PDB file of C-alpha atoms in Angstrom:
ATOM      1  CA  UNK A 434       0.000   0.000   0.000  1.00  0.00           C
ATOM      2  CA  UNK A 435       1.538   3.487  -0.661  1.00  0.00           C
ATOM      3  CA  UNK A 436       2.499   5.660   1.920  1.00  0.00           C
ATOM      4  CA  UNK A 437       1.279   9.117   3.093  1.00  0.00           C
ATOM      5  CA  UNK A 438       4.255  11.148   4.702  1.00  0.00           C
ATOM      6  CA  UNK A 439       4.223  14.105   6.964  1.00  0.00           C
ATOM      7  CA  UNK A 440       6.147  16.936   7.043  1.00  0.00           C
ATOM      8  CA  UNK A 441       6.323  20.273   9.146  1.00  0.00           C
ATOM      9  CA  UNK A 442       7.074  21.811  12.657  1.00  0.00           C
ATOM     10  CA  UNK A 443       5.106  21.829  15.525  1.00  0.00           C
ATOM     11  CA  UNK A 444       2.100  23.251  13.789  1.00  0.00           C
ATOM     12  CA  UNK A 445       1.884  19.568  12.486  1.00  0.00           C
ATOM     13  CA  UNK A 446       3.633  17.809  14.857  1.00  0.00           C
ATOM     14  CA  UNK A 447       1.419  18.819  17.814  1.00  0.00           C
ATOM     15  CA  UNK A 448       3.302  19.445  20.853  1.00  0.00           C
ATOM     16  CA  UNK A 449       1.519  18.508  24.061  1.00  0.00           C
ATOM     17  CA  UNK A 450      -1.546  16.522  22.870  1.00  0.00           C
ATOM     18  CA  UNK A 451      -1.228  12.879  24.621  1.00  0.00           C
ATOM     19  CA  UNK A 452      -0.035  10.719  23.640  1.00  0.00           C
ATOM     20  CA  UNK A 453       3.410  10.934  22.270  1.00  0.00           C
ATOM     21  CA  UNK A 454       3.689   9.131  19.114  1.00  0.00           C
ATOM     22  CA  UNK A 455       5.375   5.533  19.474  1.00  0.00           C
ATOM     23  CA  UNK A 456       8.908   5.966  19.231  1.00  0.00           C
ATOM     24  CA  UNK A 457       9.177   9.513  18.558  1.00  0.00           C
ATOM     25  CA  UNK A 458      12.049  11.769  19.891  1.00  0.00           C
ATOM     26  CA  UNK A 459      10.905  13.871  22.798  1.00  0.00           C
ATOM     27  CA  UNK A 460      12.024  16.597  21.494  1.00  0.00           C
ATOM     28  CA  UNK A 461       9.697  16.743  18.367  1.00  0.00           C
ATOM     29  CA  UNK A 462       6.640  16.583  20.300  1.00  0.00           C
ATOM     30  CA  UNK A 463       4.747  14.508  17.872  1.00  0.00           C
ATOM     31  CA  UNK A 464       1.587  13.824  19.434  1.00  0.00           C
ATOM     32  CA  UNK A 465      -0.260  10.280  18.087  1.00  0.00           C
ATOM     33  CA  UNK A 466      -3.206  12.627  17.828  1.00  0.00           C
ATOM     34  CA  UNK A 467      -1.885  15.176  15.635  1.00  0.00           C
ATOM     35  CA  UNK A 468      -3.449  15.752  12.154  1.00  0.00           C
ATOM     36  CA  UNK A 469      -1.120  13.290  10.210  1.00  0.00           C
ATOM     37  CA  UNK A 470      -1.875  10.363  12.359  1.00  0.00           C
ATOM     38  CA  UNK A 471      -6.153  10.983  12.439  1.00  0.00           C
ATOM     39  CA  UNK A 472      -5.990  11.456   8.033  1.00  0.00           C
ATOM     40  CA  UNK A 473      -3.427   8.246   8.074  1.00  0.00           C
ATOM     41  CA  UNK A 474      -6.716   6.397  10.171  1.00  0.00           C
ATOM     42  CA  UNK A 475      -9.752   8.036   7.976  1.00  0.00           C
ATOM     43  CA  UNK A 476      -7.516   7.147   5.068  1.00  0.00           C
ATOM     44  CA  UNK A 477      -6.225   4.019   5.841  1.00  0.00           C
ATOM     45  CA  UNK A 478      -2.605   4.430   4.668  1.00  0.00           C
ATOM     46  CA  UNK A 479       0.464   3.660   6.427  1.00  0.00           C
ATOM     47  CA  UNK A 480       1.866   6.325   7.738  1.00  0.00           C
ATOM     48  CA  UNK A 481       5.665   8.158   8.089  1.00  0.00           C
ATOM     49  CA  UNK A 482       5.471  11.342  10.343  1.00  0.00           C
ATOM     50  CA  UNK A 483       8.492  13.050  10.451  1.00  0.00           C
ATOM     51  CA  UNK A 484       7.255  16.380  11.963  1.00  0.00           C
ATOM     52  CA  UNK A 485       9.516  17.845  14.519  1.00  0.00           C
ATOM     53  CA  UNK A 486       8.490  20.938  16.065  1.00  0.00           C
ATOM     54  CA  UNK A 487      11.226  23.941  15.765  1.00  0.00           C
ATOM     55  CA  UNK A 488      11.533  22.792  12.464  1.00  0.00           C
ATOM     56  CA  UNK A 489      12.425  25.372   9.517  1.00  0.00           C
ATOM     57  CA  UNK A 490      12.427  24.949   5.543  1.00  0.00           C
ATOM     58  CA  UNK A 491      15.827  24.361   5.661  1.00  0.00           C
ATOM     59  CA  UNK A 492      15.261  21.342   8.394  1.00  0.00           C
ATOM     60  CA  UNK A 493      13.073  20.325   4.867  1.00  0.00           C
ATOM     61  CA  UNK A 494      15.041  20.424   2.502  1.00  0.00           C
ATOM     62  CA  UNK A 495      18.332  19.856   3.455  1.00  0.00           C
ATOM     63  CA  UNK A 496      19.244  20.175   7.451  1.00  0.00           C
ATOM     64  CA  UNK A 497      19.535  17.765  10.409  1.00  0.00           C
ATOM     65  CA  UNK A 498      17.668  18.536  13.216  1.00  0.00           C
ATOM     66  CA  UNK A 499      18.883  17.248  16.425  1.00  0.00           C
ATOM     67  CA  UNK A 500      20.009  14.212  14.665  1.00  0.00           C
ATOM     68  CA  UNK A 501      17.344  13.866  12.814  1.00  0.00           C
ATOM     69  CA  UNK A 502      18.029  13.680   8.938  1.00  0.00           C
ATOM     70  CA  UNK A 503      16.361  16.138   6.319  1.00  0.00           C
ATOM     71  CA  UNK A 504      12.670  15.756   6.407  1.00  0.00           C
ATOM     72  CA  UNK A 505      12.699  15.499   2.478  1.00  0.00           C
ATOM     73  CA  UNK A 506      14.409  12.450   2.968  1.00  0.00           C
ATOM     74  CA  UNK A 507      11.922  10.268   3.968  1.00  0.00           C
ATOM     75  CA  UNK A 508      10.170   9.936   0.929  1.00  0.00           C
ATOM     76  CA  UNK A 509      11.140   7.604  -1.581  1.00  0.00           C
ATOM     77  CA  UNK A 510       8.824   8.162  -4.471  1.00  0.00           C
ATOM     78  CA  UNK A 511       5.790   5.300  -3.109  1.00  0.00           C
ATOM     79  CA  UNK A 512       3.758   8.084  -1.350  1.00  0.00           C
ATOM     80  CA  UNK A 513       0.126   8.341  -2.529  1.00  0.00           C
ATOM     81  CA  UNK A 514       0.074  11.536  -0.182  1.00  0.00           C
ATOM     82  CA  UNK A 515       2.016  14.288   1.539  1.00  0.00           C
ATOM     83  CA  UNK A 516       1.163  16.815   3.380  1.00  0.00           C
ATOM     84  CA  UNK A 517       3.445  19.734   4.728  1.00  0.00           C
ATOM     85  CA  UNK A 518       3.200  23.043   7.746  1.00  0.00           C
ATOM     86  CA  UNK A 519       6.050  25.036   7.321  1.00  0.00           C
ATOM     87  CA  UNK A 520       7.208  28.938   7.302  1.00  0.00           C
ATOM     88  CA  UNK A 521       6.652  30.145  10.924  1.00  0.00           C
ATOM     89  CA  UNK A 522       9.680  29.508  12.444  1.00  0.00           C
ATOM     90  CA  UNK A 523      11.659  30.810   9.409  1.00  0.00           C
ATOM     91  CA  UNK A 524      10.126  34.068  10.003  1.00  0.00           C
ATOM     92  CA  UNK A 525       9.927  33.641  14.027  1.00  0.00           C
ATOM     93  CA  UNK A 526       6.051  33.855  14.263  1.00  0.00           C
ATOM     94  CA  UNK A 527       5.251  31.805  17.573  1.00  0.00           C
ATOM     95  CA  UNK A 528       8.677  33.507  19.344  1.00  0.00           C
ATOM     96  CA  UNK A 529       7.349  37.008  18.188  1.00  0.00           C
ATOM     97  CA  UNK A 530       4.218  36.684  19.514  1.00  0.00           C
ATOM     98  CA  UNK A 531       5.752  34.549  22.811  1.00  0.00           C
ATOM     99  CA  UNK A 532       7.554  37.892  23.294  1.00  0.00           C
ATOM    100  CA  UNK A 533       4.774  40.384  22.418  1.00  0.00           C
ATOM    101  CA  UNK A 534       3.125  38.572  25.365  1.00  0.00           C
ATOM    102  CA  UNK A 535       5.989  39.220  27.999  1.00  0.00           C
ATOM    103  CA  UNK A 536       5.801  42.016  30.502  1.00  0.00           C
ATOM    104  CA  UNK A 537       7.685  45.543  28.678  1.00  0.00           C
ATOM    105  CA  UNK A 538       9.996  45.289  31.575  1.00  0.00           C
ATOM    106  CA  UNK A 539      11.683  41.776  30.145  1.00  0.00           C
ATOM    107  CA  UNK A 540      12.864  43.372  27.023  1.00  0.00           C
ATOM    108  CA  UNK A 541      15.541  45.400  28.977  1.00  0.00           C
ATOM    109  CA  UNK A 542      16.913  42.008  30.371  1.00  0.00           C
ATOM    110  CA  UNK A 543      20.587  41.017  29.571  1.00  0.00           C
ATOM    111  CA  UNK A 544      20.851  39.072  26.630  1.00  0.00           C
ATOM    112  CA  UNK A 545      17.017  37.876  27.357  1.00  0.00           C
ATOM    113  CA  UNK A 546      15.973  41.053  26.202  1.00  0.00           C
ATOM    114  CA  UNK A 547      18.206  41.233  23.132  1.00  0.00           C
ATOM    115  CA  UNK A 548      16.716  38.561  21.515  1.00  0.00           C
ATOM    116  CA  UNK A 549      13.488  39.551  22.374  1.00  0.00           C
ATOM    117  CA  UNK A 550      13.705  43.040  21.108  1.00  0.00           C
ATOM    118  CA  UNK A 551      14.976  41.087  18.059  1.00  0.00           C
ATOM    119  CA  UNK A 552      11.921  39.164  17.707  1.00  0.00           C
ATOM    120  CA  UNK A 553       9.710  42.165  17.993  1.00  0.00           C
ATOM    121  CA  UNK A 554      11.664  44.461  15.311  1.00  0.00           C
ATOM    122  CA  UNK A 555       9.227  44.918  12.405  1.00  0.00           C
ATOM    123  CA  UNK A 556      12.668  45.319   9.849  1.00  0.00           C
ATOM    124  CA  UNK A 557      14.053  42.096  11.306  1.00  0.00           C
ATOM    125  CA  UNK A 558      10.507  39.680  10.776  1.00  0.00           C
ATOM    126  CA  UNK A 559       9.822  41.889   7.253  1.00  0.00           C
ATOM    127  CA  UNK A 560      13.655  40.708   6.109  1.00  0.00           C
ATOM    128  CA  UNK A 561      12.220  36.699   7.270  1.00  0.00           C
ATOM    129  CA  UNK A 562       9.573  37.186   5.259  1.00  0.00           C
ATOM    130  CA  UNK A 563      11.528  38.403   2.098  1.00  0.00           C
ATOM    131  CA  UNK A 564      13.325  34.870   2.452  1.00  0.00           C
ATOM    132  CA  UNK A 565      10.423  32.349   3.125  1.00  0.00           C
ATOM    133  CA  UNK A 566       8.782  32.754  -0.146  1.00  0.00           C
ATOM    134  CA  UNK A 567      11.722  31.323  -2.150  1.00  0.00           C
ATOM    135  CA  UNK A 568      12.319  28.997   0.856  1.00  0.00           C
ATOM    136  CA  UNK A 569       8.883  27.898   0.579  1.00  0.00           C
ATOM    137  CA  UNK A 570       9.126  27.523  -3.384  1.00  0.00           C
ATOM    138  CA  UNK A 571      12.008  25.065  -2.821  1.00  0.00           C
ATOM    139  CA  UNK A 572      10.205  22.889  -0.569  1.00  0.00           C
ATOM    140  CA  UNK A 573       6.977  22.649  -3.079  1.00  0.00           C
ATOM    141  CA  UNK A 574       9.648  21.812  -5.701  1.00  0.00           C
ATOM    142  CA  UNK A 575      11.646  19.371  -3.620  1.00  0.00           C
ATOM    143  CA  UNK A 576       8.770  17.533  -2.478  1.00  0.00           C
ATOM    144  CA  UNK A 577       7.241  17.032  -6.266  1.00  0.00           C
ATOM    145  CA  UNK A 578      10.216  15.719  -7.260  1.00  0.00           C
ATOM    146  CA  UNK A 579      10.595  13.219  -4.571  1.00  0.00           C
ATOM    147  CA  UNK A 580       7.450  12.116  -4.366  1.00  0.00           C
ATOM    148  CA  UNK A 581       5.752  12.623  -8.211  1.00  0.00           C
ATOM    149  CA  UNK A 582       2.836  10.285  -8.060  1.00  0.00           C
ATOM    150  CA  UNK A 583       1.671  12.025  -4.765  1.00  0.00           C
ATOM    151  CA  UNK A 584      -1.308  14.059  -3.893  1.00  0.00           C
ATOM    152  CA  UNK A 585       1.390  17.040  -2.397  1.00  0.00           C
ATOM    153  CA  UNK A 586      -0.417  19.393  -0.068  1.00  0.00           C
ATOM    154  CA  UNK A 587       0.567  22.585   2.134  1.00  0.00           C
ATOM    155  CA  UNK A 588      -1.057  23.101   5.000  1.00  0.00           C
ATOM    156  CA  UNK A 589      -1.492  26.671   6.091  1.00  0.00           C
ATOM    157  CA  UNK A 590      -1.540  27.385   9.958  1.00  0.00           C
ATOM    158  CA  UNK A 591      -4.395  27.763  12.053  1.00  0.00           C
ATOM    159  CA  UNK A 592      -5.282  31.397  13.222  1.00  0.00           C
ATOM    160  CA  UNK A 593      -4.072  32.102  16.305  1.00  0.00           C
ATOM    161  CA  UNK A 594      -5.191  35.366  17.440  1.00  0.00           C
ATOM    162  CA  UNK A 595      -8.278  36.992  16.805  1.00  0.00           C
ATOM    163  CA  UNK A 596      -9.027  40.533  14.682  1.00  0.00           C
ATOM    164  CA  UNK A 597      -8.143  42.836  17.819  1.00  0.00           C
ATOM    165  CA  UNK A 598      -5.375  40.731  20.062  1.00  0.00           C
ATOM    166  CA  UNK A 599      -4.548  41.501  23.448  1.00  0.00           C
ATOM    167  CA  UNK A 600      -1.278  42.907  22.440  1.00  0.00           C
ATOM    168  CA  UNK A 601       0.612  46.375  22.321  1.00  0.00           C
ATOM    169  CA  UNK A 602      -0.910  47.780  18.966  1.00  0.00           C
ATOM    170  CA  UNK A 603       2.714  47.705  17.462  1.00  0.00           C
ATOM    171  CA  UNK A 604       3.400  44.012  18.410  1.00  0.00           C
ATOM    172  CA  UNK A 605      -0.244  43.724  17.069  1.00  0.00           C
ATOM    173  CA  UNK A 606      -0.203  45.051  13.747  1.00  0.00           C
ATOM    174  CA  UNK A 607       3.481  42.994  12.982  1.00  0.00           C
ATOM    175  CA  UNK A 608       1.957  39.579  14.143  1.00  0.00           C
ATOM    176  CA  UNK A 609      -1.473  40.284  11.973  1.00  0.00           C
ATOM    177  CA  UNK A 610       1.124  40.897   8.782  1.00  0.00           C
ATOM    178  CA  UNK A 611       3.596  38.509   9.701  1.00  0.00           C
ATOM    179  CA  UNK A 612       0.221  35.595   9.850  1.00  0.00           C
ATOM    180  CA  UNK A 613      -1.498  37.112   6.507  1.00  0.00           C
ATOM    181  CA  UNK A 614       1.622  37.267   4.287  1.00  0.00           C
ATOM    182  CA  UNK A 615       2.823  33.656   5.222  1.00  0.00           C
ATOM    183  CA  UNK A 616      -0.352  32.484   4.559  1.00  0.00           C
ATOM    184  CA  UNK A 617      -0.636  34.271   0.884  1.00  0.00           C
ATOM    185  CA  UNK A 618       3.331  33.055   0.545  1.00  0.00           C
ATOM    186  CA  UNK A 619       2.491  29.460   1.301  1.00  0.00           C
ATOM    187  CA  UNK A 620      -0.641  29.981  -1.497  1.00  0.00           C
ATOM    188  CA  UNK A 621       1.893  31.049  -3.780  1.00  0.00           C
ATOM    189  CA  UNK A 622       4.320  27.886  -3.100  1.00  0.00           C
ATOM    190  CA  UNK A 623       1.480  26.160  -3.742  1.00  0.00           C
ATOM    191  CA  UNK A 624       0.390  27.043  -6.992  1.00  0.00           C
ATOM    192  CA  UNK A 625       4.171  27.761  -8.231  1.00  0.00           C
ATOM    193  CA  UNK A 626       4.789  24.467  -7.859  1.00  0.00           C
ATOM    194  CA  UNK A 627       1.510  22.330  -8.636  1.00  0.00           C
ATOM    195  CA  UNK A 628       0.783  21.359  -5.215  1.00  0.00           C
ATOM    196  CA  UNK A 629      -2.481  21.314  -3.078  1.00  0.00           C
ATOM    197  CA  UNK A 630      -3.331  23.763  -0.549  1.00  0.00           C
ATOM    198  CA  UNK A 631      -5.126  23.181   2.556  1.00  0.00           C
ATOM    199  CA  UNK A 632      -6.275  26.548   4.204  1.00  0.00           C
ATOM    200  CA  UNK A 633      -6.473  25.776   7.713  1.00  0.00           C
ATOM    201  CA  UNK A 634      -6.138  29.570   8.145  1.00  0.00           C
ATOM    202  CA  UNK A 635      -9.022  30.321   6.597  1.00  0.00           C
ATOM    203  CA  UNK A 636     -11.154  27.908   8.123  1.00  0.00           C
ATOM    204  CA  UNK A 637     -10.107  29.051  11.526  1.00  0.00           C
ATOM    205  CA  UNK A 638     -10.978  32.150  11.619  1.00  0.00           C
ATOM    206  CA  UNK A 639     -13.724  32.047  14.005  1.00  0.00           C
ATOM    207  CA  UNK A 640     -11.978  29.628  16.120  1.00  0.00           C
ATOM    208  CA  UNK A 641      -9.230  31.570  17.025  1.00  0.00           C
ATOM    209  CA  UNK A 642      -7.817  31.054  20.955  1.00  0.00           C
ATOM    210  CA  UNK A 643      -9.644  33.214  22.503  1.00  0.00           C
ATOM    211  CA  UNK A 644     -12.508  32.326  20.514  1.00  0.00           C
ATOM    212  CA  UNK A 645     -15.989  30.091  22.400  1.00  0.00           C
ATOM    213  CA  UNK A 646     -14.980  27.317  20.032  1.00  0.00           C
ATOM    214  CA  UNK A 647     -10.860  27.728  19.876  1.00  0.00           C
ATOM    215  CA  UNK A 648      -8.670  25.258  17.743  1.00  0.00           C
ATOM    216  CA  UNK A 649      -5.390  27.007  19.206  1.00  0.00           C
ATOM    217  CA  UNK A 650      -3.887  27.887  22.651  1.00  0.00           C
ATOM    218  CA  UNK A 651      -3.594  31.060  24.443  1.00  0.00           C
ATOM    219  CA  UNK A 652      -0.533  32.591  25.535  1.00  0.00           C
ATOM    220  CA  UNK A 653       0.912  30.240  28.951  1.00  0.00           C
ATOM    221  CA  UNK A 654       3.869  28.462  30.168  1.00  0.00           C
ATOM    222  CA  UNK A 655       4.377  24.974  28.714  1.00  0.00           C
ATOM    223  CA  UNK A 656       2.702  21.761  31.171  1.00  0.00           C
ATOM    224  CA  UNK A 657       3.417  18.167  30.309  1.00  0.00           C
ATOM    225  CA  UNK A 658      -0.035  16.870  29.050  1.00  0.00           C
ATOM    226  CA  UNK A 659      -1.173  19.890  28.066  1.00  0.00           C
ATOM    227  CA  UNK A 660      -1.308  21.004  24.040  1.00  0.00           C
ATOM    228  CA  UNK A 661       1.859  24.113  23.518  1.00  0.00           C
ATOM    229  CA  UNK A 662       0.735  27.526  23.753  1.00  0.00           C
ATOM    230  CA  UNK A 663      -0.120  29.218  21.087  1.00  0.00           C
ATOM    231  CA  UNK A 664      -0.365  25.862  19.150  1.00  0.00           C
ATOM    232  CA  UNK A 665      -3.178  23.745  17.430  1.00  0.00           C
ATOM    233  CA  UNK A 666      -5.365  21.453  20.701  1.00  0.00           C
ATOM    234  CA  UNK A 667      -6.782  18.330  19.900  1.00  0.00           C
ATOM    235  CA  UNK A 668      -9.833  19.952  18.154  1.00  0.00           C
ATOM    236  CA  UNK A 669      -8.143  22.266  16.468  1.00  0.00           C
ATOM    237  CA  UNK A 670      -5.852  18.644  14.873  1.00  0.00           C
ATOM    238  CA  UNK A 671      -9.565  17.114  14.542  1.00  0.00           C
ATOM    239  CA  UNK A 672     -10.357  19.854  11.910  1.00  0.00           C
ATOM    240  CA  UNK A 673      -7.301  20.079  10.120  1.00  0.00           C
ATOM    241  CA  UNK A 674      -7.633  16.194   9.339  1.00  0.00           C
ATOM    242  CA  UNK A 675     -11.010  16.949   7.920  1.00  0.00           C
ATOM    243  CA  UNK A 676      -9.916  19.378   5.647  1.00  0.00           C
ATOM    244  CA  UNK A 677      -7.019  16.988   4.670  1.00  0.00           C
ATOM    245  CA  UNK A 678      -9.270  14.434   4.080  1.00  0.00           C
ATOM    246  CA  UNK A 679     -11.441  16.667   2.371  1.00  0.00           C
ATOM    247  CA  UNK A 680      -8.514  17.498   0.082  1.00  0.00           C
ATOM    248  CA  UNK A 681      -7.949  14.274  -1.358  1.00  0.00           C
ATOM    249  CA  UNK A 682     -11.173  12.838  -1.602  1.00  0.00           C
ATOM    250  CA  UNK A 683     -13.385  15.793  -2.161  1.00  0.00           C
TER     251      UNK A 683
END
């Protein structure tokens, strides 16, 4: 039977909704619940999830990542599907809006508060996003070629924050842009390269985190058993897999 293989960061991988997958390095928090493993059960294909949250494009294409080889190279040209969440951490989305959501006082921090002013500098995030869309490109292109007779789909992120945040208006207006542009850059990938596109974004909209119905954390510390903050929870996984599945059968 042909294979379906996952790719992505966290935004696939699921960090925080039990249980772990089998086997799976702690440090990719790859949840057995996640969206790859619920379309690999509606879908009844075998499944390779190599989603590793903290992943980048390059981690895709070409990187290890703590030991782990190049995502890219787990397919072998017998997948009937893959699927791919990719972009944020190339242009620091979750760790911008992690600092946005720190007291003012921690930016003047040694070295803490470097990084952090780093994170929230419009010029730095705009120059990520210059680079993504290429980087994004490649993937697309790497992943067709790899993997020809697949269905090849990118998966957008959920939205995490609804139209008026509770956020400085500054740190605000960057994370909006910084959300809205890598969602129109993955599009692009997409259709520059002949691949699928899932908008999970899209769908999401009215389920942001602080939304009755959320499909994403709020801002928090980190708690064994508990889904990341500012990450998909185990319904917001549910409806990603339906739009998967949607995808290919639809």
């Amino acid at each position: 039977m042909s294979r379906y293989v996952a790719l992505g960061s966290s935004m696939a991988a699921g960090p925080g909704i039990r249980p772990r997958a089998t086997g799976s390095p702690r440090r990719a928090g790859r949840s057995a619940r996640n969206y790859p493993h619920l379309v690999a059960d509606r879908l009844g294909l075998p499944l390779v999830d190599v989603t590793y949250s903290g992943a980048a494009t390059a981690h895709v294409l070409a990187e290890r990542q703590h030991g782990a080889p190049p995502q890219a190279d787990a397919l072998d040209g017998s997948e009937s599907l893959v699927t791919v969440t990719i972009g944020g951490n190339d242009v620091g989305y979750v760790p911008m809006l992690f600092a946005a959501g720190l007291p003012r006082a921690a930016r003047f921090i040694p070295l803490l508060g470097t990084k952090i002013r780093d994170l929230l500098n419009p010029q730095a995030r705009l120059r990520a996003l210059d680079e993504v869309g290429d980087a994004l490109i490649a993937v697309g292109q790497t992943l067709r070629a790899r993997a020809p007779r697949a269905t090849v789909l990118f998966v957008d992120y959920l939205t995490l924050l609804p139209d008026d945040p509770p956020l400085r208006d500054a740190d605000a207006r960057l994370a909006r842009h910084l959300a809205a542009t890598l969602e129109q850059l993955t599009a692009d990938a997409a259709q520059a390269t002949g691949c699928g596109l899932v908008r999970a974004g899209a769908a999401s909209r009215d389920h942001h985190a602080w939304a009755p119905e959320p499909w994403t954390t709020r801002f928090g510390v980190p708690a064994p058993g508990r889904p990341a903050p500012l990450h998909p929870n185990a319904a917001g996984m549910r409806a990603v897999a339906e739009l998967v599945v949607a995808a290919v059968t639809g």
